[in-house]
């Protein structure tokens, strides 16, 4: 059982139904916002990588200047 599950279990054993609903709603809202931020960051990072890749292909279609690790990373992200 991880830390979050322990917190949820403790909440379930201590509070009545209306209080539980409010607390769980607050936790879910917090998690939702956190996930939303992570998705937005990942999305903007991926867009930046795609722009970089497009610019690299425009400048040198062979891509031979790119370090192997960058090429591998870009291919994995596709």
XYZ file of C-alpha atoms in Angstrom:
78
model
C 0.000 0.000 0.000
C 1.542 3.308 -1.009
C 1.338 6.581 0.922
C -1.729 7.891 -0.938
C -3.662 4.694 -0.321
C -2.766 4.903 3.368
C -4.127 8.443 3.526
C -7.328 7.402 1.779
C -7.760 4.428 4.110
C -7.227 6.633 7.166
C -9.796 9.104 5.874
C -12.309 6.319 5.318
C -11.972 5.044 8.883
C -12.232 8.461 10.593
C -14.997 10.428 8.948
C -18.679 10.222 8.168
C -20.036 10.040 4.643
C -20.606 13.797 3.911
C -17.186 14.699 5.306
C -15.639 11.870 3.342
C -17.227 13.085 0.118
C -15.902 16.612 0.672
C -12.393 15.451 1.501
C -12.230 13.007 -1.377
C -13.553 15.677 -3.735
C -10.790 18.042 -2.576
C -8.141 15.347 -3.078
C -9.480 14.495 -6.527
C -9.517 18.161 -7.553
C -5.896 18.520 -6.424
C -4.853 15.404 -8.361
C -6.789 16.568 -11.428
C -5.015 19.943 -11.418
C -1.640 18.263 -10.925
C -2.199 15.873 -13.825
C -3.442 18.745 -15.989
C -0.243 20.710 -15.316
C 1.904 17.697 -16.172
C 0.007 17.085 -19.408
C 0.330 20.743 -20.440
C 4.083 20.686 -19.729
C 4.558 17.461 -21.655
C 2.466 18.764 -24.527
C 4.439 21.995 -24.819
C 7.721 20.081 -24.549
C 6.654 17.715 -27.306
C 5.626 20.655 -29.502
C 9.040 22.259 -28.949
C 10.799 18.999 -29.821
C 8.744 18.674 -33.000
C 9.672 22.236 -34.010
C 13.329 21.500 -33.323
C 13.144 18.314 -35.351
C 11.435 20.116 -38.255
C 14.077 22.850 -38.193
C 16.846 20.252 -38.098
C 15.389 18.429 -41.089
C 15.050 21.717 -42.967
C 18.657 22.698 -42.266
C 20.193 19.273 -42.839
C 17.815 16.631 -44.152
C 20.174 13.813 -43.263
C 20.215 14.790 -39.594
C 23.842 13.678 -39.401
C 24.759 16.556 -37.088
C 22.424 15.357 -34.350
C 23.995 13.415 -31.524
C 22.853 9.797 -31.477
C 21.182 10.244 -28.081
C 19.049 13.117 -29.412
C 18.073 11.108 -32.496
C 17.084 8.167 -30.322
C 15.118 10.390 -27.956
C 13.240 12.082 -30.808
C 12.360 8.738 -32.392
C 11.037 7.420 -29.069
C 8.825 10.491 -28.634
C 7.216 9.979 -32.040
